[in-house]
Coordinates of C-alpha atoms in Angstrom, one line a residue:
M200 CA 8.5 -35.4 26.5
P201 CA 8.0 -39.2 26.7
R202 CA 4.5 -40.6 27.0
Y203 CA 3.7 -44.2 28.1
Q204 CA -0.1 -44.2 28.1
T205 CA -1.8 -45.6 25.1
T206 CA -5.4 -45.5 26.2
D207 CA -7.7 -42.6 26.8
N208 CA -10.1 -41.9 29.7
I209 CA -7.9 -43.2 32.6
I210 CA -9.9 -44.0 35.7
T211 CA -7.6 -45.8 38.1
L212 CA -3.9 -46.3 38.6
K213 CA -4.3 -50.0 37.8
Q214 CA -5.9 -49.2 34.5
A215 CA -3.1 -46.7 33.7
L216 CA -0.4 -49.2 34.4
E217 CA -2.1 -51.9 32.4
G218 CA -2.1 -49.6 29.4
I219 CA 1.8 -49.5 29.4
I220 CA 3.9 -52.1 27.6
V221 CA 6.0 -54.5 29.7
D222 CA 9.4 -52.9 28.7
N223 CA 8.3 -49.5 29.9
L224 CA 6.8 -51.0 33.1
K225 CA 10.2 -52.5 33.9
K226 CA 11.7 -49.0 33.5
L227 CA 9.2 -47.5 35.8
N228 CA 9.6 -50.3 38.3
A229 CA 13.4 -49.7 38.4
L230 CA 12.8 -46.2 39.6
L231 CA 11.1 -47.3 42.8
P232 CA 12.9 -47.8 46.1
E233 CA 11.9 -51.4 46.5
T234 CA 13.0 -52.9 43.1
R235 CA 12.4 -56.5 42.3
K236 CA 13.2 -58.3 39.0
L237 CA 9.8 -59.1 37.5
S238 CA 8.9 -60.1 34.0
R239 CA 5.1 -60.7 34.0
K240 CA 3.0 -57.7 33.3
A241 CA 0.5 -58.5 36.1
D242 CA 3.3 -58.7 38.6
L243 CA 4.9 -55.5 37.5
V244 CA 1.5 -53.7 37.7
A245 CA 0.9 -55.0 41.2
A246 CA 4.4 -54.1 42.4
I247 CA 4.3 -50.6 41.1
K248 CA 0.8 -50.0 42.4
E249 CA 1.8 -51.3 45.9
Q250 CA 4.6 -48.8 46.2
L251 CA 2.4 -45.9 45.0
H252 CA 0.2 -46.1 48.1
G253 CA 0.2 -44.6 51.6
Q254 CA 3.6 -43.8 53.2
K255 CA 5.5 -45.3 50.3
L256 CA 3.8 -43.0 47.9
K257 CA 5.0 -40.0 50.0
Q258 CA 8.5 -41.3 50.0
V259 CA 8.5 -41.6 46.2
W260 CA 7.0 -38.1 45.9
M261 CA 9.8 -36.6 48.1
Q262 CA 12.4 -37.9 45.6
L263 CA 11.0 -35.6 43.0
D264 CA 12.8 -32.3 42.2
D265 CA 11.1 -29.0 42.8
L266 CA 9.8 -28.6 39.3
Q267 CA 8.5 -32.2 39.2
K268 CA 6.7 -31.6 42.5
A269 CA 5.2 -28.4 41.0
A270 CA 3.9 -30.5 38.1
V271 CA 2.2 -33.0 40.5
A272 CA 0.8 -30.2 42.6
E273 CA -0.7 -28.4 39.6
V274 CA -2.6 -31.5 38.6
V275 CA -3.6 -32.6 42.1
H276 CA -5.0 -29.1 43.0
G277 CA -6.2 -28.3 39.4
S278 CA -9.7 -28.2 38.2
D279 CA -9.4 -31.6 36.6
D280 CA -6.9 -34.5 36.5
H281 CA -4.9 -33.2 33.5
Y282 CA -1.4 -31.8 33.1
Y283 CA -1.3 -28.9 30.6
A284 CA 2.2 -28.6 29.3
E285 CA 2.1 -25.1 27.8
I286 CA 0.3 -23.7 30.9
F287 CA 3.0 -25.2 33.1
R288 CA 5.8 -23.9 30.9
A289 CA 4.3 -20.4 30.9
K290 CA 4.0 -20.4 34.7
Y291 CA 7.4 -21.9 35.6
G292 CA 9.5 -21.0 32.6
Q293 CA 10.3 -24.6 31.5
Y294 CA 9.0 -28.1 31.4
P295 CA 9.6 -30.6 34.2
N296 CA 12.0 -33.5 33.7
W297 CA 10.2 -36.4 32.1
G298 CA 13.3 -38.4 31.4
T299 CA 15.2 -38.9 28.2
I300 CA 14.5 -40.1 24.7
D301 CA 16.9 -40.8 21.9
R302 CA 16.9 -38.8 18.7
Y303 CA 14.8 -41.5 16.9
G304 CA 12.1 -41.5 19.6
Y305 CA 12.5 -45.2 20.5
N306 CA 14.7 -45.6 23.5
R307 CA 12.8 -43.9 26.3
E308 CA 14.1 -43.6 29.8
P309 CA 11.3 -42.2 32.1
S310 CA 11.8 -40.1 35.2
L311 CA 10.0 -40.4 38.5
L312 CA 7.4 -38.0 37.3
C313 CA 6.1 -40.6 34.9
L314 CA 4.9 -42.6 37.9
F315 CA 2.5 -39.8 38.8
I316 CA 1.2 -38.5 35.5
Y317 CA 0.4 -40.9 32.6
G318 CA 0.2 -39.3 29.2
S319 CA -1.3 -36.0 30.4
T320 CA -3.6 -37.5 33.0
M321 CA -3.3 -38.5 36.7
P322 CA -5.4 -41.5 37.8
Y323 CA -8.1 -40.2 40.2
D324 CA -7.3 -42.7 43.0
L325 CA -3.6 -41.7 42.9
G326 CA -4.7 -38.0 43.0
E327 CA -6.9 -38.6 46.0
E328 CA -4.0 -40.0 48.0
L329 CA -1.6 -37.2 46.9
L330 CA -4.1 -34.6 47.9
K331 CA -3.5 -35.6 51.5
F332 CA 0.1 -34.3 51.7
V333 CA 0.9 -32.4 48.4
P334 CA 0.9 -28.7 49.1
K335 CA -0.9 -26.2 46.8
P336 CA 1.2 -24.9 44.0
Q337 CA 2.5 -21.3 43.9
K338 CA 0.1 -18.7 42.7
T339 CA 0.5 -17.4 39.2
S340 CA 1.8 -13.8 39.3
L341 CA 2.0 -11.0 36.7
S342 CA 5.4 -9.4 36.6
Q343 CA 5.4 -5.6 36.5
I344 CA 7.8 -2.8 35.5
G345 CA 6.2 -0.5 38.0
D346 CA 4.8 3.1 38.0
T347 CA 7.6 4.6 35.9
L348 CA 8.5 3.5 32.4
P349 CA 12.2 3.4 31.6
K350 CA 13.5 5.3 28.6
T351 CA 14.8 2.1 27.0
I352 CA 13.6 -1.5 27.3
E353 CA 15.7 -4.6 26.8
L354 CA 14.1 -7.2 24.5
Q355 CA 15.2 -10.8 24.3
V356 CA 14.6 -13.2 21.4
E357 CA 15.6 -16.9 21.2
K358 CA 17.5 -17.7 18.0
Y359 CA 18.6 -21.1 16.8
N360 CA 22.3 -21.1 15.8
Y361 CA 22.7 -23.7 13.1
S362 CA 26.5 -23.6 13.4
T363 CA 26.5 -24.7 17.1
G364 CA 23.1 -26.5 17.0
K365 CA 22.1 -24.6 20.1
T366 CA 19.4 -22.0 21.0
E367 CA 20.9 -18.6 21.8
I368 CA 19.5 -15.5 23.3
E369 CA 19.8 -12.2 21.5
K370 CA 19.3 -9.0 23.5
W371 CA 18.4 -5.6 22.2
E372 CA 18.1 -2.3 24.0
L373 CA 15.5 0.0 22.4
P374 CA 14.2 3.5 23.1
V375 CA 10.4 3.5 23.7
T376 CA 7.7 6.0 23.0
A377 CA 4.9 6.3 25.6
A378 CA 1.4 7.4 24.6
E379 CA -1.1 8.3 27.4
M380 CA -4.4 7.4 25.9
E381 CA -7.0 8.2 28.7
V382 CA -7.4 11.9 27.9
A383 CA -6.7 11.4 24.2
A384 CA -9.6 8.9 23.8
V385 CA -12.1 11.4 25.3
K386 CA -11.1 14.0 22.8
D387 CA -10.8 11.6 19.9
L388 CA -14.3 10.2 20.5
A389 CA -15.8 13.6 20.0
A390 CA -13.6 14.5 17.1
V391 CA -14.4 11.3 15.2
L392 CA -18.1 11.5 15.9
R393 CA -18.1 15.1 14.7
L394 CA -16.2 14.1 11.5
I395 CA -18.8 11.4 10.8
Q396 CA -21.5 13.9 11.5
S397 CA -20.0 16.2 8.9
G398 CA -20.3 13.4 6.3
K399 CA -16.6 13.0 5.7
V400 CA -16.2 9.3 6.6
S401 CA -16.8 6.8 3.8
V402 CA -16.7 3.0 4.0
S403 CA -17.0 0.1 1.6
D404 CA -20.6 -0.9 0.9
Q405 CA -19.4 -4.5 0.9
T406 CA -16.9 -4.8 3.7
A407 CA -17.8 -1.7 5.8
L408 CA -14.0 -1.0 6.0
P409 CA -13.0 2.7 5.9
A410 CA -11.7 4.1 2.6
A411 CA -8.1 5.3 2.6
A412 CA -9.1 8.9 2.3
S413 CA -11.4 8.5 5.3
V414 CA -8.7 6.9 7.4
K415 CA -6.4 9.8 6.6
A416 CA -9.2 12.3 7.5
I417 CA -9.7 10.6 10.9
A418 CA -6.0 10.5 11.6
A419 CA -5.9 14.3 11.0
V420 CA -8.4 15.0 13.8
L421 CA -6.9 12.7 16.4
Q422 CA -5.1 14.0 19.5
G423 CA -1.5 13.8 18.5
G424 CA -2.3 12.0 15.2
D425 CA -1.8 8.3 14.8
F426 CA 0.8 6.3 16.6
Y427 CA 3.3 6.2 13.7
N428 CA 4.1 8.8 11.0
E429 CA 6.9 8.7 8.6
E430 CA 8.9 11.5 10.2
Q431 CA 8.8 9.7 13.6
R432 CA 9.8 6.5 11.9
Q433 CA 12.8 8.0 10.1
A434 CA 14.0 9.6 13.3
T435 CA 13.6 6.4 15.3
L436 CA 15.2 4.2 12.7
S437 CA 18.3 6.4 12.8
L438 CA 18.8 5.1 16.4
G439 CA 18.5 1.5 15.5
R440 CA 19.4 -0.8 12.6
E441 CA 21.1 0.4 9.5
Y442 CA 19.6 -0.4 6.1
D443 CA 21.0 -0.5 2.6
D444 CA 18.3 1.8 1.3
E445 CA 15.7 4.2 2.6
V446 CA 12.6 2.2 1.7
F447 CA 10.8 1.0 4.7
S448 CA 7.7 -1.2 5.0
E449 CA 4.5 0.8 5.6
V450 CA 3.1 0.6 9.1
G451 CA -0.1 2.4 8.2
N452 CA -2.8 3.8 10.5
I453 CA -3.8 2.1 13.7
K454 CA -6.0 4.5 15.8
A455 CA -7.6 5.9 12.7
F456 CA -8.7 2.5 11.3
A457 CA -9.9 1.4 14.8
W458 CA -12.2 4.4 15.2
A459 CA -14.0 3.7 12.0
Q460 CA -14.6 0.1 13.2
I461 CA -15.5 1.1 16.7
A462 CA -18.0 3.7 15.6
Q463 CA -19.9 1.1 13.7
A464 CA -19.6 -1.7 16.3
S465 CA -20.8 0.6 19.0
K466 CA -23.8 1.6 16.9
F467 CA -22.8 5.2 17.2
A468 CA -22.7 5.3 13.4
E469 CA -24.2 3.3 10.5
R470 CA -23.9 3.2 6.8
S471 CA -26.0 5.3 4.5
G472 CA -24.9 4.4 1.1
K473 CA -21.1 4.7 1.3
K474 CA -21.1 7.3 4.0
L475 CA -21.2 6.8 7.8
V476 CA -23.9 8.8 9.5
L477 CA -24.5 9.3 13.2
T478 CA -27.3 7.3 14.8
K479 CA -29.4 8.5 17.7
A480 CA -26.9 6.6 19.9
G481 CA -24.1 8.5 18.4
Q482 CA -25.8 11.8 18.9
K483 CA -26.4 10.8 22.6
A484 CA -22.7 9.8 22.9
L485 CA -21.8 13.4 22.1
Q486 CA -23.9 14.7 24.9
E487 CA -23.3 12.1 27.7
P488 CA -20.1 11.8 29.8
P489 CA -17.4 10.5 27.4
A490 CA -16.4 7.7 29.8
K491 CA -19.9 6.2 29.6
A492 CA -19.8 6.4 25.8
L493 CA -16.3 4.8 25.7
Q494 CA -17.5 2.0 28.0
T495 CA -20.4 1.3 25.8
A496 CA -18.2 1.3 22.7
W497 CA -15.8 -1.2 24.3
K498 CA -18.6 -3.6 25.4
R499 CA -20.3 -3.5 22.1
W500 CA -17.1 -3.9 20.1
L501 CA -16.2 -7.0 22.2
Q502 CA -19.4 -8.6 20.9
T503 CA -19.3 -7.6 17.2
K504 CA -18.6 -10.3 14.7
T505 CA -18.5 -8.2 11.5
F506 CA -14.7 -8.1 11.3
D507 CA -11.8 -10.3 12.5
E508 CA -8.9 -8.2 13.6
F509 CA -6.5 -10.9 12.6
R510 CA -7.2 -9.8 9.0
R511 CA -5.0 -6.8 9.8
I512 CA -1.9 -9.1 10.0
D513 CA -1.4 -8.5 6.3
P514 CA 1.5 -10.9 5.5
I515 CA -0.5 -14.0 6.8
K516 CA -2.7 -15.0 3.9
G517 CA -5.4 -17.6 3.5
Q518 CA -7.8 -16.2 6.0
T519 CA -10.7 -16.0 3.5
G520 CA -12.2 -18.7 1.3
R521 CA -11.6 -22.2 2.7
G522 CA -9.4 -20.7 5.5
A523 CA -12.3 -18.7 6.9
R524 CA -14.1 -21.8 8.2
G525 CA -11.2 -22.6 10.5
M526 CA -11.0 -19.2 12.1
T527 CA -12.2 -19.2 15.7
D528 CA -14.9 -17.0 17.2
V529 CA -13.5 -13.5 17.6
T530 CA -15.7 -12.8 20.6
W531 CA -14.1 -15.8 22.4
R532 CA -10.6 -14.5 21.6
R533 CA -11.4 -10.9 22.7
D534 CA -13.1 -12.2 25.9
A535 CA -10.0 -14.1 26.9
I536 CA -7.8 -11.0 26.5
A537 CA -10.3 -8.8 28.3
C538 CA -10.5 -11.2 31.2
V539 CA -6.8 -11.2 31.8
L540 CA -6.6 -7.4 31.1
A541 CA -9.0 -7.0 34.0
E542 CA -6.5 -8.7 36.3
C543 CA -3.8 -6.1 35.5
P544 CA -3.1 -3.5 38.3
V545 CA -4.2 0.0 37.4
G546 CA -1.3 2.4 36.6
K547 CA 1.5 -0.3 36.5
W548 CA 3.5 -0.8 33.4
I549 CA 3.6 -4.4 32.2
L550 CA 5.7 -5.9 29.4
F551 CA 3.6 -7.4 26.7
N552 CA 5.6 -10.6 26.8
E553 CA 4.8 -11.0 30.5
F554 CA 1.1 -10.4 29.8
S555 CA 1.1 -13.1 27.1
T556 CA 2.9 -15.5 29.5
Y557 CA 0.5 -14.8 32.3
L558 CA -2.5 -15.3 30.0
V559 CA -1.3 -18.8 29.1
A560 CA -0.3 -19.6 32.6
T561 CA -3.8 -18.8 33.9
G562 CA -5.5 -21.0 31.3
H563 CA -6.9 -18.3 29.1
Q564 CA -5.0 -19.3 26.0
F565 CA -7.0 -19.4 22.7
N566 CA -6.5 -20.4 19.1
V567 CA -6.8 -18.0 16.2
T568 CA -7.6 -20.9 13.9
E569 CA -8.4 -24.6 14.1
E570 CA -7.0 -25.2 10.6
P571 CA -3.5 -23.5 10.4
Y572 CA -2.7 -25.4 7.2
Y573 CA -4.8 -22.9 5.3
L574 CA -2.7 -20.0 6.5
Y575 CA 0.5 -19.1 4.8
I576 CA 3.1 -16.5 4.0
G577 CA 4.1 -15.8 0.5
E578 CA 2.8 -18.9 -1.3
L579 CA 0.5 -21.6 0.1
G580 CA 2.7 -24.4 -1.5
Y581 CA 5.8 -23.3 0.4
G582 CA 4.9 -20.9 3.3
S583 CA 2.1 -22.9 5.0
L584 CA 2.1 -22.3 8.7
S585 CA 1.2 -26.0 9.2
D586 CA 4.9 -26.7 8.3
L587 CA 6.0 -25.1 11.6
T588 CA 7.4 -27.7 14.0
S589 CA 7.7 -25.4 17.0
Y590 CA 5.1 -23.9 19.3
T591 CA 3.4 -21.2 17.2
W592 CA 1.7 -19.1 19.9
H593 CA 4.1 -16.1 19.3
I594 CA 3.4 -16.2 15.5
L595 CA -0.4 -16.2 15.5
E596 CA -2.0 -15.6 18.9
E597 CA 0.5 -13.0 20.2
R598 CA 0.1 -11.0 16.9
Y599 CA -3.6 -11.0 17.4
M600 CA -3.3 -9.9 21.1
R601 CA -1.0 -7.1 20.1
C602 CA -3.6 -6.0 17.6
V603 CA -6.5 -6.0 20.1
L604 CA -4.4 -4.1 22.7
F605 CA -2.7 -1.6 20.4
E606 CA -5.5 -0.9 18.0
Y607 CA -8.6 -1.1 20.1
A608 CA -7.9 -1.1 23.9
A609 CA -5.4 1.8 23.5
T610 CA -7.6 3.7 21.1
L611 CA -10.5 3.6 23.6
G612 CA -8.2 4.9 26.4
I613 CA -8.4 1.6 28.3
I614 CA -4.6 1.3 28.3
D615 CA -1.6 3.6 27.8
V616 CA 1.0 2.1 25.5
A617 CA 4.8 2.1 25.1
Y618 CA 6.0 1.2 21.7
V619 CA 9.0 1.2 19.3
E620 CA 9.4 1.3 15.6
P621 CA 8.4 -2.2 14.5
S622 CA 11.3 -2.5 12.2
L623 CA 13.7 -2.4 15.2
V624 CA 12.1 -5.2 17.1
P625 CA 14.2 -8.4 16.9
S626 CA 12.7 -10.8 14.5
D627 CA 11.1 -14.0 15.9
F628 CA 9.9 -15.2 12.5
D629 CA 13.2 -15.8 10.6
D630 CA 12.4 -19.5 10.3
L631 CA 9.2 -18.9 8.4
W632 CA 9.4 -19.3 4.6
G633 CA 8.8 -16.2 2.6
T634 CA 9.7 -13.7 5.3
D635 CA 13.2 -12.7 4.0
D636 CA 12.0 -9.3 2.8
L637 CA 9.7 -8.5 5.8
E638 CA 11.0 -6.0 8.3
F639 CA 8.1 -6.9 10.6
L640 CA 5.4 -9.5 10.6
S641 CA 2.6 -7.1 11.7
R642 CA 2.3 -3.4 12.2
Y643 CA 1.7 -4.1 15.9
D644 CA 5.1 -5.7 16.6
G645 CA 6.3 -2.5 18.1
L646 CA 4.0 -2.8 21.1
I647 CA 6.4 -3.4 24.1
S648 CA 4.5 -2.5 27.2
F649 CA 1.2 -1.1 28.5
R650 CA -0.6 -0.1 31.6
L651 CA -4.3 -0.2 32.6
T652 CA -5.8 3.3 33.1
T653 CA -8.5 4.3 35.5
L654 CA -10.7 4.8 32.5
G655 CA -9.8 1.2 31.5
A656 CA -10.8 -0.1 35.0
Y657 CA -14.2 1.6 34.5
C658 CA -14.7 0.3 31.0
L659 CA -13.8 -3.2 32.2
G660 CA -16.4 -3.0 35.0
L661 CA -13.8 -3.1 37.8
T662 CA -15.2 0.2 39.2
D663 CA -18.8 1.6 39.2
K664 CA -17.7 5.2 39.0
Y665 CA -15.1 7.1 37.0
T666 CA -13.6 10.4 37.9
P667 CA -11.9 11.9 34.9
P668 CA -8.5 13.6 35.3
A669 CA -8.6 17.4 35.6
I670 CA -8.4 18.8 32.0
E671 CA -7.7 22.4 31.5
I672 CA -10.5 24.0 29.6
R673 CA -9.2 26.6 27.2
Q674 CA -11.1 29.3 25.4
T675 CA -9.6 29.0 21.9
L676 CA -11.9 31.3 19.8
R677 CA -12.6 35.0 19.6
V678 CA -16.1 35.8 18.4
L679 CA -16.2 39.3 16.9
P680 CA -19.2 41.7 16.6
N681 CA -19.0 41.5 12.8
Q682 CA -19.9 37.8 13.2
E683 CA -16.5 36.5 12.4
I684 CA -15.0 33.7 14.5
V685 CA -11.2 33.8 14.8
V686 CA -8.8 31.2 16.3
A687 CA -7.3 32.8 19.4
T688 CA -4.7 30.3 20.6
E689 CA -2.4 27.5 19.3
A690 CA -4.4 25.0 21.4
F691 CA -7.2 25.1 18.8
A692 CA -8.5 21.5 18.4
A693 CA -9.1 19.9 15.0
S694 CA -12.5 18.7 16.2
D695 CA -13.6 22.3 16.8
A696 CA -12.7 23.1 13.2
I697 CA -15.1 20.3 12.1
V698 CA -17.9 21.9 14.1
L699 CA -17.2 25.4 12.6
D700 CA -17.2 23.9 9.1
L701 CA -20.6 22.4 9.8
Y702 CA -22.3 25.6 10.9
T703 CA -20.4 28.5 9.4
K704 CA -18.7 29.7 6.3
K705 CA -14.9 29.3 6.2
V706 CA -13.0 32.5 5.3
S707 CA -9.4 31.4 5.8
D708 CA -7.5 28.7 7.8
L709 CA -8.1 30.6 11.0
V710 CA -11.3 32.6 10.3
W711 CA -15.0 31.6 9.9
R712 CA -18.1 33.8 9.5
L713 CA -21.6 33.3 10.7
D714 CA -23.9 32.8 7.7
R715 CA -27.7 32.5 7.9
L716 CA -27.9 30.2 4.8
K717 CA -25.1 27.9 6.1
L718 CA -26.9 27.6 9.4
F719 CA -30.2 26.9 7.7
V720 CA -28.6 24.0 5.8
A721 CA -27.1 22.6 9.0
I722 CA -30.5 22.8 10.7
E723 CA -32.2 21.1 7.8
S724 CA -29.6 18.4 8.0
G725 CA -30.6 17.7 11.6
Y726 CA -27.8 19.6 13.4
S727 CA -28.8 21.4 16.6
L728 CA -28.6 25.2 16.7
A729 CA -28.6 25.2 20.6
E730 CA -25.6 22.8 20.6
F731 CA -23.7 25.2 18.3
A732 CA -24.6 28.2 20.5
E733 CA -23.3 26.3 23.6
F734 CA -20.1 25.4 21.6
L735 CA -19.4 29.1 20.9
E736 CA -20.1 30.2 24.5
A737 CA -17.8 27.5 25.9
R738 CA -14.9 28.3 23.6
S739 CA -15.1 32.1 23.2
V740 CA -12.5 34.1 25.0
E741 CA -15.0 36.8 25.8
P742 CA -18.8 36.7 26.2
L743 CA -20.6 36.6 22.8
P744 CA -21.2 40.0 21.4
Q745 CA -24.7 41.4 21.4
T746 CA -24.8 41.3 17.6
V747 CA -24.0 37.6 17.6
Q748 CA -26.5 36.8 20.3
Q749 CA -29.2 38.7 18.3
F750 CA -28.2 36.9 15.1
L751 CA -28.5 33.5 16.8
T752 CA -31.9 34.4 18.3
D753 CA -33.2 35.5 14.9
V754 CA -32.1 32.2 13.3
R755 CA -33.7 30.3 16.2
E756 CA -37.0 32.0 15.7
R757 CA -37.0 31.5 11.9
S758 CA -36.2 27.9 12.3
N759 CA -39.1 27.4 14.8
S760 CA -41.6 29.2 12.7
L761 CA -42.5 26.3 10.5
Q762 CA -43.3 22.7 11.4
D763 CA -43.3 19.6 9.3
L764 CA -46.5 17.6 10.0
G765 CA -45.7 14.7 7.7
T766 CA -46.8 13.5 4.3
V767 CA -50.5 13.5 3.4
K768 CA -52.8 12.2 0.6
L769 CA -54.9 15.0 -1.0
I770 CA -58.4 14.0 -1.9
E771 CA -60.6 16.3 -4.1
C772 CA -64.4 16.3 -3.6
T773 CA -66.9 17.2 -6.3
N774 CA -68.1 20.1 -4.3
A775 CA -67.4 22.1 -1.2
H776 CA -70.5 20.8 0.6
L777 CA -69.3 17.2 0.4
A778 CA -65.9 18.1 1.6
L779 CA -67.3 20.0 4.6
L780 CA -69.6 17.0 5.4
I781 CA -66.8 14.5 5.4
A782 CA -64.5 16.7 7.4
N783 CA -67.1 17.1 10.2
D784 CA -68.6 13.7 10.3
S785 CA -67.9 11.9 13.6
R786 CA -66.7 8.8 11.7
T787 CA -64.2 10.5 9.4
K788 CA -63.1 13.7 11.0
K789 CA -60.5 12.0 13.1
F790 CA -58.6 10.9 10.0
C791 CA -58.8 14.0 7.7
Q792 CA -59.0 17.8 7.6
L793 CA -59.9 20.5 5.1
A794 CA -57.1 21.8 2.9
G795 CA -59.2 24.2 0.8
D796 CA -62.9 24.4 -0.2
R797 CA -63.1 21.0 -1.9
T798 CA -59.9 19.3 -0.7
L799 CA -59.3 16.9 2.2
A800 CA -55.8 16.1 3.6
V801 CA -55.5 12.5 4.9
P802 CA -52.2 11.5 6.7
L803 CA -50.7 8.5 5.0
G804 CA -50.7 6.5 8.2
Q805 CA -54.5 7.1 8.5
E806 CA -55.5 6.2 5.0
T807 CA -56.9 2.7 5.7
K808 CA -59.0 4.0 8.6
F809 CA -60.2 6.9 6.6
R810 CA -61.4 4.6 3.8
T811 CA -63.2 2.3 6.3
A812 CA -65.0 5.3 7.9
L813 CA -65.8 6.7 4.4
R814 CA -67.6 3.5 3.4
Q815 CA -69.6 3.7 6.6
M816 CA -70.8 7.1 5.5
G817 CA -71.9 5.6 2.2
Y818 CA -69.0 6.8 0.0
V819 CA -66.0 5.1 -1.5
L820 CA -62.6 6.4 -2.6
P821 CA -61.5 4.4 -5.7
Q822 CA -57.8 3.3 -6.0
T823 CA -55.7 5.1 -8.5
D824 CA -52.3 4.3 -10.2
K825 CA -50.8 7.6 -9.0

């Protein structure tokens, strides 16, 4: 793309022309209808400027082709006087014709478009004249697949053929797996919070990232498990490429990892040592409508800065240390994606590639890093991403977008997703050093398409109310008179097993028994007996037996018989008369009470006031080292 402007901050057409060398001015002059042989720079500037005015300007504009006219229209009707190359390409599929340039970059032959846009800027006086007759550009639209997702989707990847020296298009037809996440997210939210409540989720005390065992435990309670498992991958791979061996790169968990991050970002859980524990907000999330909790989780996750999702693109190294300072604000990146996600139609499948193109075309593009030379694959000395000569949006930013959509938006039920085995996706990173042994660049490469759900519209603030889809409520437990609880159907949820493990004694894989001591331990740990009783009533096939109701009533009474009044300081007086005097004096009685004949109990929070009042009575309580 030739550029003729050598100065910045163009103000007028005359100033723009004066910044161009004479040889290039002659080339521009030759493109105009009224061509005169001129050699002096001042004459060339005056001649070109004279023909880019009034009716003559319109005549020159009419000679532009459709794509060049579109480029002019985008600048004339844009928010400023700049031409944005990548935005234009994303919207129209290609760059406009700027002329030709030889392989060495010296012999430039401009096109007519170079008379309207100089460098990347249009002179403001030229723009004002063009605004009188140049029509508004076409609106940017987001292509859709529609309501129904096909069983297979064709993927296209541009490949450079070194033999022919040309770019070729490779096409692949791949079967897709669809995951409807709206209902799953509601169930997963409760299951994960219950798992945290049971003390089974551990995180690093330094990074707050979940331990491998915890990720596995979370995956086990999720509706349908995680997106990928090895059995599914083996079956899918048999439909695609053939490999010399049976060793495949690990995809790892997606939903399970996300839930550990979301629970902390949403403030539903916090660290206590190496364990996650529910906060009051987390306990509230278990009681309030799930959609409200999911909306809160999404909004708070968007604003958290504790973890950069790009770190999950494992093969790309250099993100820590010196490279960390170049990484851009994660909230800015997420906001750009969320803004465009909010423009998607509800219930319509959209190809990820179309979403990415639309995001750029509407001016929402972002950078993952401002210093790509710190990022590398394999070894910094050879695989630095700064060595790339082509546009790197698909390597960095698109990988990040897939992560946000696949790992977080889908997990929270904001979108349904359609995906394939990432090893089957045609590679777009073959030209990167150190990728010869990589089957995929990120675990999210398999995300092909998605659709915004009604829950997603609510979480994104597009609607004020949310009506959840009808969910069949199944009674899955049978509570017996002998206080045993037996699984009654195959629809038994893993999250229900977590609740039973908290409150009851497990007898076998399908049987639990009510136990007073186990219930006492749960109550002492802060778990609600009323909530457990409601749980049993909601899931029991028949009404709770009388013996069970009586058992729960007895436990409730025993748990309410004692009350913790807090910690006190015990003060011993020399005799009972003094203790009685202090306990009844108007100055001190508000801060103490008798706890025996000669002992006073002073709440720790009232000790300072008690000492002050005691001095007013004429007594003092010496400090001790106890």
